[in-house]
């Protein structure tokens, strides 16, 4: 926690001229809340170096602009820097933002780093630059759904008695132990940073810290035999620990990895290095460090391939570790699949996606009231019922209370009306911001993750996120962002974020109606276009017009 | 609105004025306000004391009516009465289904107005009664929530929030404090339980009074006969240190207030801030540990867990000392040495920091056990030794700080040693008497300290010590004295030479005898003899002269 921590304001008193800009201000500050952000003092929200603003000066200027912004003005953000304010009209977005975009021929990590060092750009990860990061819960359901799919497909619907090995307990990775526990399984999550482990222990995401590989194996086996959910955080360096397991001929049922492998310099920690050594080399010998990281990635992926050979279910958890290995010449890197193409795409095809809403009041009651309404309204949606019930019992709200939930097209289109209605009637104590993760079929083009192995081979086509962004601007979203890099790194993805606000007014209702229809609608169109039958069915079911 | 009351909400000014006039004329026993409804969202910001709302739906648009219906449906804290026109059974049923308490047909007749106010009055009274009933239930629920949080019995964030919200907390508790009533066990000795509870209750009441002046929420529960836990829902701070400063200030104020109001002093321990209430258990454990720091710093103090060096790696659980040395000196009655050893122990023991009070207790008892065993072995009455030992066993756990422990340790070791000393004094006298008899019988022989010490079954050193303490002389002085006394008698007999006298009283060397004699008597043996002879001669001459004169 920094000396002067930033927290989002709560309650009904606004420092901006209207609730749309107040909502954006609160979301921005919430994503930099030290309880939410990974390194709030450096403006890093999550995912290695994913930032909400370029630096402190730019952040303060953004805050000032938001406070002054009128209901018919639009603020332009260029990679975390406020670069202009134009008069537009009330239905237009209040903020449009583009982050880390490079022309394709220059879109590589080295060029990006040079430009970043010159202060010309910043890395925005996904929800960091779009100010919609809400902590672990934001990615938890994707992990939860993935583990659920693994359980259904290979283990008869439950992970009870199964051991899952993974690594990384940062903002993204810490969803893993909880997700495995939610499916009654045993997890061993390798993490090199003891401070991160302790944070997760205090969050109740992990159950125990273990510093010895044999003790971790013994504990995992004991819990699996008893079929008791148990989350073990194992202190160590992931590639070395994976190799250690292989040496001991210990083959977990499921193996994956969520180290920050997308960023070889600031994210990944090479084999045999301690955290302190890594930090020293990162500062003083960057090129040596990157070379070590490359070698380590080869070794790391090789261990994962060996686990696969020996019968483990192995998949890439979206950190582009296979892509990095493939670039370094490992032909077999893609022998294990990515989680999206393997487990999540069927959900995208039905327009289902990671929707999230944030109570600007700061009152958890608002979120619980919405939960209750959704549980009542969609009593036949088992996925929703299971998720909300479970997450209510597991997740404590840090920062502004928020809920993420994978809603389908129809549910999303109805959500805006429902929330606006609840705000208008006073049932909720203040307006609600509605946003989503960038990880959806149409909102991101990421050939090694979300759009890997598309049916029609359109993996690298990035028209879809751009169309989605343009459409959301047209529909009246409060904030629309276009970004580059995300969780898979520079050169590997283009994606878009969207935020809308339910403030109880008629104007908001109209905007919400439009935005929350077109945004998930694009998901269906994108998958129907790629030839997914389920998506084609949904076009017909929801009367979405797709000329060709 | 200061106290609870009702409000009439309408767009019809005339209706509201008529109703208000009637209200004033009849002097009703509740507060009434009116609100001209321009925008339905005005209902979202009503005074919380408004508990009954009479809504006139007649002039509202369909959207506004829809909004009101929604509001009635979720607003469980207030009672609604509807005024509407063209009422039919379907409409009335719909209102009651929404939870409306009464329905009146617009326009209101005179009798309806009376009935409307009666209905409002009834609802407000019912609400007040319900509130009183709820107050007790809330207090039970608060206690139950506090215990569940402190002992980690609730693990669902939603359950924690729901229960906190139900008992009226706006923030979930995040810091625990432990208030320890100083010297409580001493205060309640020979008193009954009610007495003990009343003291704790008195202090709880002061804490309750203090809470009322705070702007945030607190739960207070007793967790032991002499301990009260406070669960604080502290507002967000910039950094962990601010929580420390903030809670310490609060605890200091509370401590002073308790002392000034009750004359009981309390010691307060404070745990860390944990936003996730599922970790409040850890905060409580820390507060408990912090409170035990009073052992070192004394009563009437405040300690935050951050003030304590929690590194226990250098702690020696066992106090190492030479048991046999202590035991040997006690057994030998060498109290000077025993006291030297105990002084050195005290220095080491009471310089220890961060040792749990329990460990101090174990260390003290260990030393006392050694002394007690040695005491019994040295012949002390076991009953007396056990009495002192048992008293210490009972007393140590009652001591609340290191100063008291040190003082009592000194006292109890003195007591134990005095038991031993008493035994030793009796024994010493017997031994010295025996030694003196032996000396009396053998002083004319060559005898040594070792020989006599063996005769009386004591160590030469110890014997030498007690001999001097009892007789005021060293063994050698005593023996020499006795020999010289005897020699003085023999010297008067002119049949003995000085050489023979020396041998007769145990000296092999006549010259040494002469030196000793001179050092004690002030003259050499010969001079002594001559002086006695001259005196005798003079006496004889004087006697003869007197006899002759008289004759």
Coordinates of C-alpha atoms in Angstrom, one line a residue, chain A:
Chain A
X1 CA 0.0 0.0 0.0
X2 CA 1.5 3.4 -0.9
X3 CA 1.8 6.2 1.6
X4 CA -1.0 8.1 0.0
X5 CA -3.4 5.5 -1.2
X6 CA -6.0 6.4 -3.8
X7 CA -9.5 5.1 -3.2
X8 CA -12.6 5.6 -5.2
X9 CA -15.2 8.0 -3.7
X10 CA -18.4 6.3 -2.6
X11 CA -21.9 7.4 -1.9
X12 CA -24.1 9.9 -3.7
X13 CA -21.9 13.0 -3.6
X14 CA -20.3 13.6 -7.0
X15 CA -17.1 15.5 -7.8
X16 CA -17.9 15.4 -11.6
X17 CA -20.7 17.2 -13.4
X18 CA -22.7 14.0 -14.2
X19 CA -22.9 10.4 -13.2
X20 CA -21.4 9.1 -16.5
X21 CA -18.1 10.9 -15.8
X22 CA -18.4 10.3 -12.1
X23 CA -18.6 6.6 -12.8
X24 CA -15.5 6.7 -15.0
X25 CA -13.6 8.6 -12.3
X26 CA -14.6 6.1 -9.7
X27 CA -13.7 3.1 -11.9
X28 CA -10.3 4.7 -12.7
X29 CA -9.5 5.3 -9.0
X30 CA -10.9 1.9 -8.1
X31 CA -8.6 0.2 -10.5
X32 CA -5.7 2.0 -8.7
X33 CA -7.0 1.2 -5.2
X34 CA -4.1 -0.5 -3.4
X35 CA -6.4 -3.4 -2.5
X36 CA -7.2 -4.0 -6.1
X37 CA -4.1 -3.0 -8.1
X38 CA -0.9 -5.0 -8.0
X39 CA 1.4 -2.0 -7.8
X40 CA -0.8 1.0 -7.2
X41 CA 2.0 3.4 -6.5
X42 CA 3.4 2.7 -10.0
X43 CA -0.1 2.9 -11.5
X44 CA 0.3 -0.8 -12.5
X45 CA -3.1 -2.4 -12.2
X46 CA -2.2 -6.0 -13.1
X47 CA -0.6 -8.4 -15.6
X48 CA 3.1 -7.4 -15.4
X49 CA 3.0 -3.7 -16.4
X50 CA -0.7 -3.1 -17.3
X51 CA -1.3 0.5 -16.3
X52 CA -4.4 2.8 -15.9
X53 CA -2.5 6.0 -16.8
X54 CA 0.9 6.8 -18.2
X55 CA 2.3 8.5 -15.1
X56 CA 1.2 10.5 -12.1
X57 CA 1.0 13.8 -13.9
X58 CA -1.1 12.3 -16.7
X59 CA -3.3 10.6 -14.1
X60 CA -3.9 13.9 -12.2
X61 CA -4.8 15.6 -15.5
X62 CA -7.2 12.8 -16.4
X63 CA -8.9 13.2 -13.0
X64 CA -9.2 16.9 -13.5
X65 CA -10.6 16.6 -17.0
X66 CA -13.2 14.0 -15.9
X67 CA -14.3 16.4 -13.1
X68 CA -14.8 19.2 -15.6
X69 CA -16.1 17.2 -18.5
X70 CA -19.6 18.2 -19.5
X71 CA -22.4 15.8 -20.6
X72 CA -21.9 16.7 -24.2
X73 CA -18.1 16.5 -24.3
X74 CA -15.7 13.7 -25.1
X75 CA -12.2 13.2 -23.6
X76 CA -9.6 11.5 -25.7
X77 CA -7.0 9.4 -24.0
X78 CA -3.9 8.3 -26.0
X79 CA -2.1 5.5 -24.2
X80 CA -2.8 6.8 -20.7
X81 CA -2.4 10.5 -21.6
X82 CA -5.4 13.0 -21.9
X83 CA -4.8 14.5 -25.3
X84 CA -8.0 16.4 -26.1
X85 CA -11.5 17.3 -25.3
X86 CA -14.1 17.9 -28.0
X87 CA -17.7 19.0 -27.9
X88 CA -19.8 16.0 -29.1
X89 CA -23.3 15.2 -27.9
X90 CA -24.9 13.6 -24.9
X91 CA -25.3 10.2 -26.5
X92 CA -21.7 10.0 -27.5
X93 CA -19.1 8.4 -25.2
X94 CA -17.6 10.6 -22.6
X95 CA -14.2 9.0 -23.0
X96 CA -12.6 7.3 -26.0
X97 CA -9.2 5.8 -25.6
X98 CA -6.5 4.0 -27.7
X99 CA -3.7 2.3 -25.9
X100 CA -0.4 0.7 -27.1
X101 CA -1.4 0.7 -30.7
X102 CA 1.5 0.3 -33.2
X103 CA 1.5 -0.1 -36.9
X104 CA 1.8 -3.8 -37.7
X105 CA 5.3 -3.8 -39.1
X106 CA 6.6 -2.2 -35.9
X107 CA 4.4 -4.2 -33.5
X108 CA 7.0 -6.1 -31.5
X109 CA 8.1 -5.9 -27.9
X110 CA 11.5 -4.3 -28.5
X111 CA 10.0 -1.4 -30.4
X112 CA 7.3 -1.0 -27.9
X113 CA 9.7 -0.9 -25.0
X114 CA 11.8 1.7 -26.7
X115 CA 8.7 3.9 -27.3
X116 CA 7.6 3.3 -23.8
X117 CA 11.0 4.4 -22.4
X118 CA 10.6 7.6 -24.5
X119 CA 7.3 8.2 -22.7
X120 CA 5.3 7.9 -25.9
X121 CA 3.1 5.0 -25.0
X122 CA 2.1 2.7 -22.1
X123 CA 1.1 -0.9 -21.8
X124 CA -2.6 -1.1 -20.9
X125 CA -3.1 -4.9 -20.5
X126 CA -6.8 -5.3 -21.1
X127 CA -9.1 -3.9 -18.3
X128 CA -6.2 -1.8 -16.8
X129 CA -6.3 0.9 -19.5
X130 CA -10.1 0.7 -19.8
X131 CA -10.4 1.3 -16.1
X132 CA -12.6 -1.7 -15.6
X133 CA -10.4 -4.0 -13.6
X134 CA -12.1 -5.3 -10.5
X135 CA -9.5 -7.7 -9.0
X136 CA -9.4 -11.4 -9.1
X137 CA -13.2 -11.8 -9.5
X138 CA -12.9 -10.4 -13.0
X139 CA -11.1 -13.4 -14.3
X140 CA -12.4 -15.9 -11.8
X141 CA -15.4 -17.0 -13.8
X142 CA -13.4 -17.7 -16.9
X143 CA -11.1 -19.9 -14.9
X144 CA -14.1 -21.4 -13.1
X145 CA -15.8 -22.2 -16.4
X146 CA -12.6 -23.7 -17.8
X147 CA -12.1 -25.9 -14.8
X148 CA -15.7 -26.9 -14.9
X149 CA -15.4 -27.9 -18.6
X150 CA -12.2 -29.9 -17.8
X151 CA -14.1 -31.6 -14.9
X152 CA -17.1 -32.4 -17.2
X153 CA -15.0 -33.6 -20.1
X154 CA -12.4 -35.8 -18.3
X155 CA -13.4 -36.4 -14.7
X156 CA -17.2 -37.0 -14.7
X157 CA -18.2 -33.5 -13.7
X158 CA -16.0 -32.9 -10.6
X159 CA -12.3 -32.4 -9.8
X160 CA -12.7 -34.2 -6.5
X161 CA -9.7 -36.4 -5.9
X162 CA -7.8 -34.7 -8.8
X163 CA -4.6 -32.6 -8.6
X164 CA -4.1 -29.5 -10.8
X165 CA -0.7 -28.0 -11.1
X166 CA -0.3 -24.4 -12.3
X167 CA 1.8 -21.4 -11.5
X168 CA 1.4 -17.7 -10.9
X169 CA -0.5 -16.0 -8.1
X170 CA -0.7 -12.5 -9.6
X171 CA -3.9 -10.7 -10.4
X172 CA -4.9 -13.3 -13.0
X173 CA -3.3 -16.4 -11.7
X174 CA -4.8 -16.2 -8.2
X175 CA -8.2 -17.2 -9.7
X176 CA -6.8 -20.7 -10.2
X177 CA -6.6 -22.1 -6.7
X178 CA -10.1 -20.8 -5.9
X179 CA -11.6 -22.2 -9.2
X180 CA -10.1 -25.6 -8.5
X181 CA -11.4 -25.6 -5.0
X182 CA -14.8 -24.5 -6.3
X183 CA -14.8 -27.7 -8.3
X184 CA -13.6 -29.7 -5.2
X185 CA -10.2 -30.4 -6.6
X186 CA -6.6 -30.0 -5.1
X187 CA -4.3 -27.4 -6.6
X188 CA -0.6 -26.8 -6.3
X189 CA 0.1 -23.3 -7.5
X190 CA 3.8 -22.4 -7.9
X191 CA 4.7 -18.8 -7.1
X192 CA 8.2 -17.3 -6.6
X193 CA 7.1 -14.2 -4.8
X194 CA 6.3 -15.0 -1.1
X195 CA 4.5 -11.7 -0.6
X196 CA 2.0 -12.6 -3.3
X197 CA 1.4 -15.9 -1.7
X198 CA 0.7 -14.2 1.7
X199 CA -1.7 -11.9 0.0
X200 CA -3.6 -14.8 -1.4
X201 CA -3.6 -16.6 1.9
X202 CA -5.1 -13.5 3.5
X203 CA -7.7 -13.4 0.6
X204 CA -8.6 -17.0 1.5
X205 CA -7.8 -18.0 -2.1
X206 CA -5.1 -20.4 -1.0
X207 CA -5.1 -22.6 2.1
X208 CA -1.5 -23.1 2.9
X209 CA 2.0 -22.0 1.9
X210 CA 4.6 -24.8 1.4
X211 CA 8.3 -24.3 0.7
X212 CA 9.3 -27.9 0.0
X213 CA 8.4 -29.7 -3.2
X214 CA 8.1 -33.1 -1.5
X215 CA 5.8 -31.7 1.2
X216 CA 3.6 -30.2 -1.5
X217 CA 3.3 -33.5 -3.3
X218 CA 2.6 -35.4 0.0
X219 CA -0.1 -32.8 1.0
X220 CA -1.7 -32.9 -2.5
X221 CA -1.8 -36.7 -2.5
X222 CA -3.3 -36.8 0.9
X223 CA -6.0 -34.3 0.1
X224 CA -6.8 -36.0 -3.2
X225 CA -7.2 -39.3 -1.5
X226 CA -9.6 -37.8 1.0
X227 CA -11.3 -36.0 -1.9
X228 CA -11.0 -32.7 0.0
X229 CA -10.6 -29.4 -1.9
X230 CA -7.2 -27.9 -0.9
X231 CA -5.2 -25.1 -2.4
X232 CA -1.4 -25.3 -1.9
X233 CA 0.8 -22.3 -2.7
X234 CA 4.3 -23.7 -3.4
X235 CA 7.1 -21.2 -3.1
X236 CA 9.5 -21.6 -6.0
X237 CA 10.3 -21.0 -9.6
X238 CA 7.8 -22.6 -11.9
X239 CA 10.0 -24.3 -14.5
X240 CA 12.3 -25.7 -11.9
X241 CA 9.4 -27.0 -9.8
X242 CA 7.8 -28.6 -12.9
X243 CA 11.1 -30.3 -13.6
X244 CA 11.3 -31.4 -10.0
X245 CA 7.8 -33.0 -10.2
X246 CA 8.9 -34.9 -13.4
X247 CA 12.1 -36.1 -11.7
X248 CA 10.0 -37.5 -8.9
X249 CA 7.6 -39.0 -11.4
X250 CA 4.7 -37.1 -10.0
X251 CA 2.2 -36.5 -12.7
X252 CA -0.7 -34.3 -11.8
X253 CA -4.1 -34.8 -13.5
X254 CA -4.1 -31.3 -15.0
X255 CA -1.2 -29.1 -15.8
X256 CA -1.2 -25.5 -16.9
X257 CA 0.6 -22.2 -16.2
X258 CA -0.2 -18.6 -15.6
X259 CA 3.2 -17.0 -15.1
X260 CA 3.5 -13.6 -16.9
X261 CA 5.2 -15.4 -19.9
X262 CA 3.7 -12.8 -22.3
X263 CA 6.3 -10.4 -21.1
X264 CA 9.8 -11.8 -21.0
X265 CA 11.4 -8.9 -19.3
X266 CA 9.0 -7.6 -16.7
X267 CA 6.7 -10.5 -16.3
X268 CA 8.4 -13.9 -16.5
X269 CA 11.2 -15.1 -14.1
X270 CA 13.7 -17.4 -15.7
X271 CA 14.6 -20.8 -14.3
X272 CA 17.1 -21.0 -11.4
X273 CA 16.8 -17.3 -10.6
X274 CA 15.5 -15.9 -7.3
X275 CA 13.1 -13.0 -7.3
X276 CA 15.9 -10.7 -6.0
X277 CA 18.3 -11.9 -8.7
X278 CA 15.7 -11.4 -11.4
X279 CA 15.0 -7.9 -10.2
X280 CA 18.7 -7.0 -10.3
X281 CA 19.2 -8.4 -13.8
X282 CA 16.0 -6.7 -15.1
X283 CA 17.4 -3.4 -14.0
X284 CA 21.1 -3.8 -14.9
X285 CA 21.4 -6.5 -17.6
X286 CA 18.2 -6.5 -19.6
X287 CA 19.5 -8.4 -22.7
X288 CA 21.0 -11.1 -20.5
X289 CA 17.8 -11.4 -18.7
X290 CA 15.7 -11.8 -21.8
X291 CA 18.1 -14.5 -23.1
X292 CA 17.7 -16.3 -19.8
X293 CA 13.9 -16.0 -20.0
X294 CA 13.9 -17.4 -23.6
X295 CA 15.9 -20.4 -22.5
X296 CA 13.7 -20.9 -19.5
X297 CA 10.5 -20.7 -21.7
X298 CA 11.9 -23.6 -23.8
X299 CA 12.6 -25.6 -20.7
X300 CA 9.3 -24.7 -19.2
X301 CA 7.2 -25.7 -22.2
X302 CA 9.3 -28.8 -22.6
X303 CA 8.3 -29.9 -19.0
X304 CA 4.6 -29.2 -19.9
X305 CA 4.9 -31.3 -23.0
X306 CA 6.5 -34.2 -20.9
X307 CA 3.6 -34.0 -18.5
X308 CA 1.2 -34.3 -21.5
X309 CA 3.2 -37.3 -22.8
X310 CA 2.7 -38.9 -19.4
X311 CA -1.0 -38.5 -19.4
X312 CA -1.7 -35.2 -17.8
X313 CA -4.4 -32.9 -19.3
X314 CA -2.2 -29.9 -20.3
X315 CA -3.4 -26.5 -21.7
X316 CA -2.2 -23.0 -22.2
X317 CA -3.9 -20.6 -19.8
X318 CA -3.7 -17.5 -22.0
X319 CA -0.2 -16.3 -21.1
X320 CA 1.1 -17.1 -24.6
X321 CA 3.8 -19.4 -23.3
X322 CA 3.3 -21.6 -26.3
X323 CA 3.5 -18.7 -28.7
X324 CA 6.8 -17.6 -27.0
X325 CA 8.2 -21.1 -27.3
X326 CA 7.1 -21.5 -30.9
X327 CA 8.8 -18.2 -31.8
X328 CA 12.0 -19.7 -30.3
X329 CA 11.7 -22.7 -32.5
X330 CA 9.8 -25.3 -30.5
X331 CA 7.7 -26.9 -33.2
X332 CA 5.7 -29.0 -30.7
X333 CA 4.7 -26.0 -28.6
X334 CA 1.2 -26.0 -29.9
X335 CA 0.7 -29.7 -29.2
X336 CA -1.2 -28.7 -26.1
X337 CA -4.3 -26.5 -26.7
X338 CA -5.2 -23.1 -25.5
X339 CA -8.0 -22.8 -23.0
X340 CA -10.3 -20.6 -25.1
X341 CA -10.4 -22.8 -28.2
X342 CA -10.6 -25.9 -26.1
X343 CA -13.1 -25.0 -23.4
X344 CA -14.6 -21.5 -23.7
X345 CA -15.5 -20.9 -27.4
X346 CA -18.8 -22.7 -27.2
X347 CA -19.9 -20.1 -24.6
X348 CA -18.8 -17.2 -26.9
X349 CA -20.8 -18.7 -29.7
X350 CA -24.1 -18.3 -27.8
X351 CA -23.3 -14.6 -27.1
X352 CA -22.3 -15.4 -23.5
X353 CA -19.5 -13.3 -22.1
X354 CA -17.8 -11.9 -19.0
X355 CA -20.1 -9.1 -18.1
X356 CA -19.4 -7.2 -14.9
X357 CA -21.2 -4.5 -12.9
X358 CA -19.8 -2.2 -10.2
X359 CA -21.7 -0.5 -7.4
X360 CA -20.7 3.1 -7.5
X361 CA -22.2 3.6 -4.0
X362 CA -19.6 1.4 -2.5
X363 CA -22.4 -0.5 -0.8
X364 CA -22.1 -4.3 -1.1
X365 CA -25.9 -4.4 -0.6
X366 CA -26.4 -3.1 -4.1
X367 CA -24.5 -6.0 -5.6
X368 CA -26.3 -8.5 -3.4
X369 CA -29.7 -7.0 -4.4
X370 CA -28.8 -7.4 -8.1
X371 CA -27.7 -10.9 -7.4
X372 CA -31.0 -11.7 -5.9
X373 CA -32.9 -10.2 -8.8
X374 CA -30.8 -12.2 -11.3
X375 CA -31.2 -15.4 -9.3
X376 CA -35.0 -14.8 -9.4
X377 CA -35.2 -13.8 -13.1
X378 CA -32.9 -16.5 -14.5
X379 CA -33.8 -19.4 -12.3
X380 CA -33.4 -21.7 -15.3
X381 CA -29.8 -20.6 -16.1
X382 CA -27.9 -23.2 -14.1
X383 CA -24.5 -21.7 -14.9
X384 CA -25.6 -18.3 -13.5
X385 CA -27.3 -19.9 -10.5
X386 CA -24.2 -22.0 -9.6
X387 CA -21.8 -19.1 -10.2
X388 CA -23.6 -16.4 -8.2
X389 CA -24.4 -18.7 -5.3
X390 CA -20.8 -19.9 -5.1
X391 CA -19.1 -16.5 -5.6
X392 CA -21.2 -14.9 -2.9
X393 CA -19.7 -17.4 -0.5
X394 CA -16.2 -17.1 -1.6
X395 CA -15.3 -13.6 -2.7
X396 CA -14.9 -10.6 -0.5
X397 CA -15.3 -7.2 -2.2
X398 CA -12.1 -5.2 -2.3
X399 CA -12.6 -1.7 -3.5
X400 CA -15.9 -0.9 -5.1
X401 CA -18.3 -3.9 -4.8
X402 CA -18.6 -5.6 -8.1
X403 CA -19.9 -8.7 -9.7
X404 CA -18.8 -10.5 -12.8
X405 CA -21.0 -13.0 -14.4
X406 CA -21.1 -14.8 -17.8
X407 CA -24.5 -13.7 -19.1
X408 CA -25.9 -14.8 -22.5
X409 CA -27.1 -12.4 -25.2
X410 CA -30.6 -12.2 -23.9
X411 CA -29.6 -11.7 -20.3
X412 CA -27.2 -9.0 -21.2
X413 CA -29.7 -7.1 -23.3
X414 CA -32.1 -7.3 -20.3
X415 CA -29.5 -6.4 -17.7
X416 CA -29.3 -2.7 -18.6
X417 CA -33.1 -2.2 -18.2
X418 CA -33.1 -4.1 -14.9
X419 CA -30.2 -2.2 -13.4
X420 CA -31.4 1.2 -14.6
X421 CA -34.9 0.4 -13.2
X422 CA -33.4 -0.5 -9.8
X423 CA -31.4 2.7 -9.7
X424 CA -34.4 4.8 -10.7
X425 CA -36.7 3.3 -8.2
X426 CA -34.2 3.8 -5.4
X427 CA -33.8 0.1 -4.8
X428 CA -30.1 0.6 -5.4
X429 CA -28.4 3.3 -3.5
X430 CA -26.5 4.8 -6.4
X431 CA -25.9 4.3 -10.1
X432 CA -24.2 1.2 -11.4
X433 CA -21.4 0.9 -14.0
X434 CA -21.6 -2.0 -16.4
X435 CA -18.6 -3.2 -18.2
X436 CA -16.9 -6.4 -19.3
X437 CA -13.6 -8.2 -19.8
X438 CA -11.9 -7.9 -23.2
X439 CA -11.7 -11.6 -23.5
X440 CA -14.6 -12.4 -25.8
X441 CA -14.9 -13.7 -29.3
X442 CA -15.6 -10.4 -31.0
X443 CA -13.9 -8.0 -28.6
X444 CA -10.4 -9.4 -29.1
X445 CA -8.3 -10.8 -32.0
X446 CA -5.7 -13.0 -30.3
X447 CA -4.5 -15.8 -32.5
X448 CA -2.8 -17.6 -29.6
X449 CA -5.7 -17.3 -27.3
X450 CA -9.3 -16.1 -27.9
X451 CA -9.2 -16.5 -31.6
X452 CA -6.9 -19.6 -31.8
X453 CA -7.9 -22.1 -34.4
X454 CA -11.1 -20.4 -35.5
X455 CA -13.1 -22.6 -37.7
X456 CA -12.6 -20.5 -40.8
X457 CA -9.0 -19.7 -40.1
X458 CA -9.7 -16.1 -39.2
X459 CA -7.5 -16.2 -36.1
X460 CA -5.5 -13.1 -37.0
X461 CA -8.4 -11.0 -38.4
X462 CA -8.6 -7.9 -36.1
X463 CA -11.5 -6.2 -37.9
X464 CA -13.9 -7.6 -35.3
X465 CA -12.7 -5.8 -32.2
X466 CA -12.4 -2.6 -34.2
X467 CA -16.0 -3.0 -35.5
X468 CA -17.1 -3.8 -32.0
X469 CA -15.5 -0.6 -30.7
X470 CA -17.0 1.5 -33.4
X471 CA -20.4 0.0 -32.9
X472 CA -20.2 0.7 -29.1
X473 CA -19.3 4.3 -29.8
X474 CA -22.3 4.6 -32.1
X475 CA -24.6 2.9 -29.6
X476 CA -23.6 5.4 -26.9
X477 CA -21.3 3.5 -24.5
X478 CA -19.9 5.9 -21.9
X479 CA -16.3 4.8 -22.5
X480 CA -14.9 2.8 -25.4
X481 CA -11.2 1.7 -25.7
X482 CA -9.1 0.1 -28.4
X483 CA -6.0 -1.6 -27.2
X484 CA -3.0 -3.7 -28.3
X485 CA -1.2 -6.5 -26.4
X486 CA -3.3 -7.5 -23.5
X487 CA -2.5 -10.8 -21.8
X488 CA -0.6 -12.2 -24.7
X489 CA 1.8 -9.3 -25.4
X490 CA 2.7 -6.8 -28.1
X491 CA 2.1 -8.1 -31.6
X492 CA -0.3 -10.8 -30.5
X493 CA -3.7 -9.1 -30.0
X494 CA -6.0 -6.2 -30.7
X495 CA -8.9 -5.8 -28.3
X496 CA -11.6 -3.4 -27.1
X497 CA -13.3 -2.4 -23.9
X498 CA -16.6 -0.9 -23.1
X499 CA -18.3 0.7 -20.2
X500 CA -21.9 2.0 -19.8
X501 CA -23.6 3.6 -16.8
X502 CA -27.1 2.9 -15.4
X503 CA -27.9 6.1 -13.6
X504 CA -31.7 5.7 -13.6
X505 CA -32.4 8.2 -16.3
X506 CA -34.3 7.7 -19.6
X507 CA -31.1 8.7 -21.5
X508 CA -29.1 6.0 -19.8
X509 CA -31.8 3.5 -20.4
X510 CA -31.8 4.1 -24.1
X511 CA -28.0 3.9 -24.2
X512 CA -27.9 0.7 -22.2
X513 CA -30.6 -0.8 -24.4
X514 CA -28.4 -0.2 -27.5
X515 CA -25.0 -1.0 -26.0
X516 CA -25.9 -4.1 -24.2
X517 CA -27.5 -5.5 -27.4
X518 CA -24.9 -4.6 -29.9
X519 CA -21.9 -5.7 -27.8
X520 CA -23.0 -9.3 -27.2
X521 CA -24.6 -9.3 -30.7
X522 CA -21.2 -8.8 -32.3
X523 CA -20.0 -11.9 -30.5
X524 CA -22.7 -13.9 -32.1
X525 CA -22.1 -12.3 -35.5
X526 CA -18.3 -12.9 -35.3
X527 CA -18.7 -16.6 -34.5
X528 CA -21.5 -17.1 -37.0
X529 CA -19.3 -15.5 -39.6
X530 CA -16.6 -18.0 -38.7
X531 CA -19.1 -20.8 -39.2
X532 CA -20.0 -21.9 -35.7
X533 CA -23.4 -23.5 -35.9
X534 CA -24.5 -22.5 -32.4
X535 CA -23.9 -18.9 -33.3
X536 CA -25.8 -19.2 -36.5
X537 CA -28.7 -20.7 -34.5
X538 CA -28.5 -17.7 -32.1
X539 CA -28.7 -15.3 -35.0
X540 CA -32.0 -16.8 -35.9
X541 CA -33.2 -17.1 -32.3
X542 CA -32.5 -13.4 -31.5
X543 CA -33.4 -12.0 -34.9
X544 CA -30.0 -10.5 -35.4
X545 CA -29.5 -9.3 -39.0
X546 CA -26.4 -10.6 -40.7
X547 CA -26.6 -9.9 -44.4
X548 CA -23.8 -12.3 -45.3

